[in-house]
Short mmCIF file of C-alpha atoms in Angstrom, two decimals:
data_model
loop_
_atom_site.label_atom_id
_atom_site.label_comp_id
_atom_site.label_asym_id
_atom_site.label_seq_id
_atom_site.Cartn_x
_atom_site.Cartn_y
_atom_site.Cartn_z
CA PHE A 67 19.38 38.73 121.36
CA THR A 68 20.69 37.21 118.14
CA GLU A 69 21.65 33.57 118.40
CA MET A 70 24.93 32.61 116.76
CA LEU A 71 24.48 30.76 113.49
CA SER A 72 25.59 27.15 113.24
CA ASN A 73 26.98 25.58 110.11
CA PRO A 74 23.96 25.01 107.87
CA LYS A 75 23.09 21.57 106.54
CA LEU A 76 22.72 21.12 102.79
CA ALA A 77 20.45 18.20 101.87
CA LEU A 78 18.96 16.71 98.73
CA VAL A 79 15.15 16.97 98.73
CA GLN A 80 14.32 16.01 95.14
CA GLY A 81 16.38 14.25 92.47
CA THR A 82 19.58 12.22 92.74
CA LEU A 83 23.29 12.92 92.90
CA ASN A 84 23.54 11.34 89.45
CA MET A 85 22.32 14.16 87.24
CA VAL A 86 20.69 13.72 83.84
CA ILE A 87 19.58 16.26 81.24
CA LYS A 88 16.26 18.03 81.97
CA GLN A 89 16.19 16.73 85.54
CA ASN A 90 15.01 18.99 88.37
CA VAL A 91 17.01 18.92 91.59
CA THR A 92 15.88 20.58 94.83
CA LEU A 93 18.31 21.34 97.67
CA SER A 94 17.46 22.54 101.16
CA CYS A 95 19.73 24.66 103.33
CA LEU A 96 19.02 25.31 107.02
CA SER A 97 21.05 26.60 109.95
CA GLU A 98 19.92 25.32 113.36
CA PRO A 99 20.11 27.02 115.74
CA GLY A 100 19.80 30.52 114.36
CA SER A 101 17.70 33.63 114.75
CA PRO A 102 15.80 34.73 111.64
CA PRO A 103 15.97 36.52 109.34
CA VAL A 104 18.80 34.56 107.69
CA ARG A 105 20.20 34.91 104.19
CA TYR A 106 21.12 31.65 102.43
CA THR A 107 23.35 31.56 99.36
CA LEU A 108 23.99 28.52 97.18
CA PHE A 109 27.41 28.10 95.56
CA LYS A 110 28.78 25.81 92.88
CA HIS A 111 32.58 25.63 92.82
CA ASN A 112 32.66 28.87 94.87
CA GLN A 113 30.48 30.60 92.29
CA GLN A 114 27.21 32.08 93.52
CA VAL A 115 24.13 30.38 92.08
CA SER A 116 21.19 31.82 94.02
CA THR A 117 20.28 33.67 97.23
CA LEU A 118 17.16 33.35 99.40
CA ASN A 119 16.09 35.15 102.58
CA ARG A 120 14.18 33.37 105.32
CA SER A 121 12.26 35.25 108.01
CA ASP A 122 11.44 32.06 109.95
CA LEU A 123 13.08 28.77 110.79
CA THR A 124 12.10 27.05 107.54
CA PRO A 125 14.85 25.87 105.18
CA ALA A 126 15.76 27.70 102.00
CA LEU A 127 14.85 25.54 99.00
CA PHE A 128 16.92 25.87 95.84
CA THR A 129 15.60 24.25 92.64
CA LEU A 130 18.00 23.58 89.79
CA THR A 131 17.20 22.46 86.25
CA ILE A 132 19.98 20.37 84.74
CA SER A 133 20.73 21.64 81.24
CA SER A 134 24.27 20.35 80.60
CA ALA A 135 27.22 18.49 82.08
CA SER A 136 28.53 21.81 83.42
CA ASP A 137 25.79 21.72 86.08
CA ALA A 138 27.59 18.83 87.79
CA GLY A 139 30.15 19.38 90.52
CA GLU A 140 30.38 20.44 94.18
CA TYR A 141 27.61 22.52 95.77
CA LYS A 142 27.63 24.29 99.15
CA CYS A 143 25.43 26.84 100.88
CA LYS A 144 26.22 29.73 103.18
CA ALA A 145 24.12 31.11 106.03
CA GLU A 146 24.59 34.66 107.30
CA TYR A 147 22.80 37.54 108.97
CA ASN A 148 22.14 40.63 106.86
CA ASN A 149 23.82 42.98 109.31
CA SER A 150 26.95 40.92 110.00
CA SER A 151 30.06 39.91 108.18
CA GLY A 152 31.28 36.39 107.66
CA GLY A 153 28.82 33.54 107.78
CA LYS A 154 28.89 29.76 108.05
CA TYR A 155 29.26 27.22 105.25
CA SER A 156 27.52 23.90 104.94
CA ASN A 157 28.67 20.45 104.01
CA SER A 158 29.15 19.86 100.28
CA LEU A 159 27.14 17.73 97.87
CA ASN A 160 28.87 16.38 94.79
CA PHE A 161 26.79 15.82 91.67
CA THR A 162 27.93 13.73 88.73
CA PHE A 163 26.49 13.97 85.24
CA ILE A 164 25.25 10.82 83.48
CA GLU A 165 25.12 10.70 79.69
CA PRO A 166 23.00 7.96 78.10
CA VAL A 167 24.78 5.40 75.92
CA SER A 168 24.57 5.79 72.17
CA LYS A 169 23.51 2.95 69.88
CA PRO A 170 26.37 0.43 69.87
CA VAL A 171 28.01 -0.80 66.68
CA LEU A 172 28.66 -4.53 66.25
CA THR A 173 31.58 -5.45 63.97
CA SER A 174 33.93 -8.31 63.11
CA PRO A 175 37.26 -8.41 61.24
CA THR A 176 35.73 -10.94 58.84
CA CYS A 177 32.31 -11.27 57.23
CA GLN A 178 32.87 -14.81 55.96
CA ALA A 179 33.43 -17.90 58.06
CA LYS A 180 33.40 -21.67 57.71
CA LYS A 181 32.79 -24.54 60.07
CA GLY A 182 35.66 -25.07 62.46
CA GLN A 183 36.80 -21.43 62.36
CA ASN A 184 37.37 -19.03 65.28
CA VAL A 185 35.89 -15.54 64.86
CA THR A 186 35.58 -12.39 66.98
CA LEU A 187 32.81 -9.85 67.55
CA SER A 188 33.29 -6.31 68.88
CA CYS A 189 30.58 -4.08 70.41
CA PHE A 190 31.20 -0.38 71.02
CA SER A 191 29.16 2.67 72.09
CA GLU A 192 30.90 5.90 71.15
CA ASN A 193 29.02 8.03 73.71
CA GLY A 194 27.76 7.44 77.22
CA SER A 195 29.01 7.76 80.78
CA LEU A 196 31.35 5.02 81.96
CA PRO A 197 31.23 2.26 82.96
CA ILE A 198 29.26 0.68 80.10
CA THR A 199 27.99 -2.89 80.24
CA TYR A 200 27.72 -4.94 77.04
CA LEU A 201 25.88 -8.18 76.33
CA PHE A 202 26.01 -10.30 73.14
CA PHE A 203 23.17 -12.29 71.54
CA ARG A 204 22.57 -14.71 68.69
CA GLY A 205 18.91 -14.34 67.89
CA THR A 206 17.35 -13.96 71.34
CA GLN A 207 19.87 -16.19 73.09
CA ASN A 208 22.56 -14.70 75.30
CA ILE A 209 25.93 -16.09 74.15
CA SER A 210 28.37 -14.60 76.67
CA PRO A 211 28.63 -13.20 80.19
CA GLN A 212 28.10 -9.44 80.38
CA LYS A 213 31.22 -7.34 79.96
CA THR A 214 31.56 -4.09 81.92
CA MET A 215 34.06 -1.69 80.38
CA GLN A 216 35.64 0.94 82.64
CA LYS A 217 37.42 2.58 79.68
CA ARG A 218 36.19 3.90 76.34
CA GLU A 219 36.92 0.70 74.44
CA ALA A 220 35.01 -2.07 72.70
CA ALA A 221 33.88 -5.27 74.36
CA VAL A 222 35.19 -8.30 72.42
CA ILE A 223 34.10 -11.94 72.45
CA PHE A 224 35.56 -14.98 70.68
CA LEU A 225 33.32 -17.51 68.94
CA PHE A 226 33.88 -20.96 67.45
CA ILE A 227 31.80 -21.67 64.35
CA ASN A 228 30.70 -25.24 64.92
CA SER A 229 27.51 -25.68 62.89
CA LEU A 230 25.19 -23.94 60.45
CA SER A 231 23.15 -22.61 63.40
CA ASP A 232 26.14 -20.42 64.28
CA PHE A 233 25.45 -18.39 61.13
CA GLY A 234 22.40 -16.68 62.71
CA THR A 235 21.96 -12.96 63.35
CA TYR A 236 24.14 -11.51 66.10
CA LYS A 237 23.40 -8.38 68.13
CA CYS A 238 24.70 -6.68 71.25
CA LYS A 239 23.20 -4.27 73.75
CA ALA A 240 24.77 -1.51 75.84
CA ARG A 241 23.66 0.19 79.04
CA ASN A 242 25.06 2.32 81.85
CA SER A 243 23.70 3.92 85.03
CA PHE A 244 21.41 6.24 83.06
CA PRO A 245 17.89 5.09 84.04
CA ASN A 246 15.72 3.17 81.55
CA ASN A 247 18.14 3.50 78.67
CA THR A 248 19.32 0.30 76.96
CA LYS A 249 20.45 0.48 73.33
CA TYR A 250 20.70 -2.40 70.83
CA SER A 251 23.15 -2.64 67.95
CA ASN A 252 22.65 -3.40 64.30
CA GLY A 253 22.34 -7.06 63.32
CA PHE A 254 25.45 -8.86 62.03
CA ASN A 255 25.59 -12.09 60.00
CA PHE A 256 28.52 -14.25 58.96
CA THR A 257 28.26 -15.68 55.46
CA LEU A 258 29.41 -19.23 54.74
CA ALA A 259 32.77 -19.19 52.97
CA GLU A 260 33.08 -21.50 49.95
CA GLU A 261 35.44 -24.35 50.68
CA ARG A 262 37.78 -25.08 47.78
CA SER A 263 37.93 -28.68 46.61
CA HIS A 264 41.21 -30.52 47.26
CA SER A 265 41.21 -31.74 43.63
CA GLN A 266 40.91 -28.22 42.21
CA PRO A 267 44.66 -27.36 42.48
CA LEU A 268 45.54 -30.70 40.83
CA ILE A 269 43.21 -30.05 37.88
CA ILE A 270 44.68 -26.57 37.44
CA SER A 271 48.23 -27.98 37.48
CA LEU A 272 47.41 -30.67 34.91
CA GLY A 273 45.78 -28.09 32.67
CA LEU A 274 48.87 -25.89 32.80
CA ILE A 275 51.16 -28.84 31.96
CA LEU A 276 48.99 -29.79 28.99
CA LEU A 277 48.98 -26.20 27.78
CA LEU A 278 52.78 -26.03 28.00
CA LEU A 279 53.09 -29.29 26.03
CA ILE A 280 50.88 -27.93 23.25
CA ILE A 281 52.88 -24.68 23.10
CA GLY A 282 56.14 -26.65 23.07
CA PHE A 283 54.93 -28.87 20.26
CA ALA A 284 53.84 -25.86 18.22
CA LEU A 285 57.26 -24.26 18.67
CA ALA A 286 59.02 -27.50 17.65
CA ILE A 287 57.26 -27.84 14.26
CA PRO A 288 59.52 -25.43 12.32
CA PHE A 289 62.68 -27.08 13.63
CA PHE A 290 61.90 -30.82 13.53
CA VAL A 291 58.72 -31.74 11.71
CA ILE A 292 59.17 -29.56 8.58
CA PRO A 293 62.86 -30.62 7.96
CA LEU A 294 61.87 -34.29 8.32
CA TYR A 295 59.03 -33.83 5.82
CA LYS A 296 61.34 -32.20 3.25
CA ALA A 297 63.95 -34.92 3.70
CA SER A 298 61.40 -37.63 2.87
CA GLU A 299 60.49 -36.04 -0.50
#
């Protein structure tokens, strides 16, 4: 008597559904009830991955080594008897691939600032699975709430330069769901812009007027001064 196979159950034994490079994942597939021997086949997107035969009621264990993002996706297993057609399929497990964030780059449209000026800072990681969370610092002090970006775009904050202490070193950090992987940016410093004196434009204007007077006087000598000198002789 051969007992009819039930739909097998596919379960995660080792690893997580969030896959990372060089991670080992173990899946178990078991049909209960069922009469051994049973052949179990693991599929990814309907493509056969591996086949195991079980002569008892122990589950088939499939171990996968994650080598690239292509290993993510939907997995199912199939249970069948060797001497019969058809078979039963399990539930599916969906794996997603997590890429660690790259070192973020901290930039600003301006490198110079002065007291009383508004400035912006942008932090961006070119690579890494979304969402990515950014946090900004001046020195070791957090200067803004964390910003979680759902799209591949920079996190931006606005700052008001109020005192000389605001000219410290700024940094940002980026992280995502990849475990134990937080990356810090380069340091960024604003330089103090030289403030022009209010009297400087006036001095320049007076200098130009004086120069024009001297040039005008030099041009007038041939027409007025020399004729007057000859007339007096």
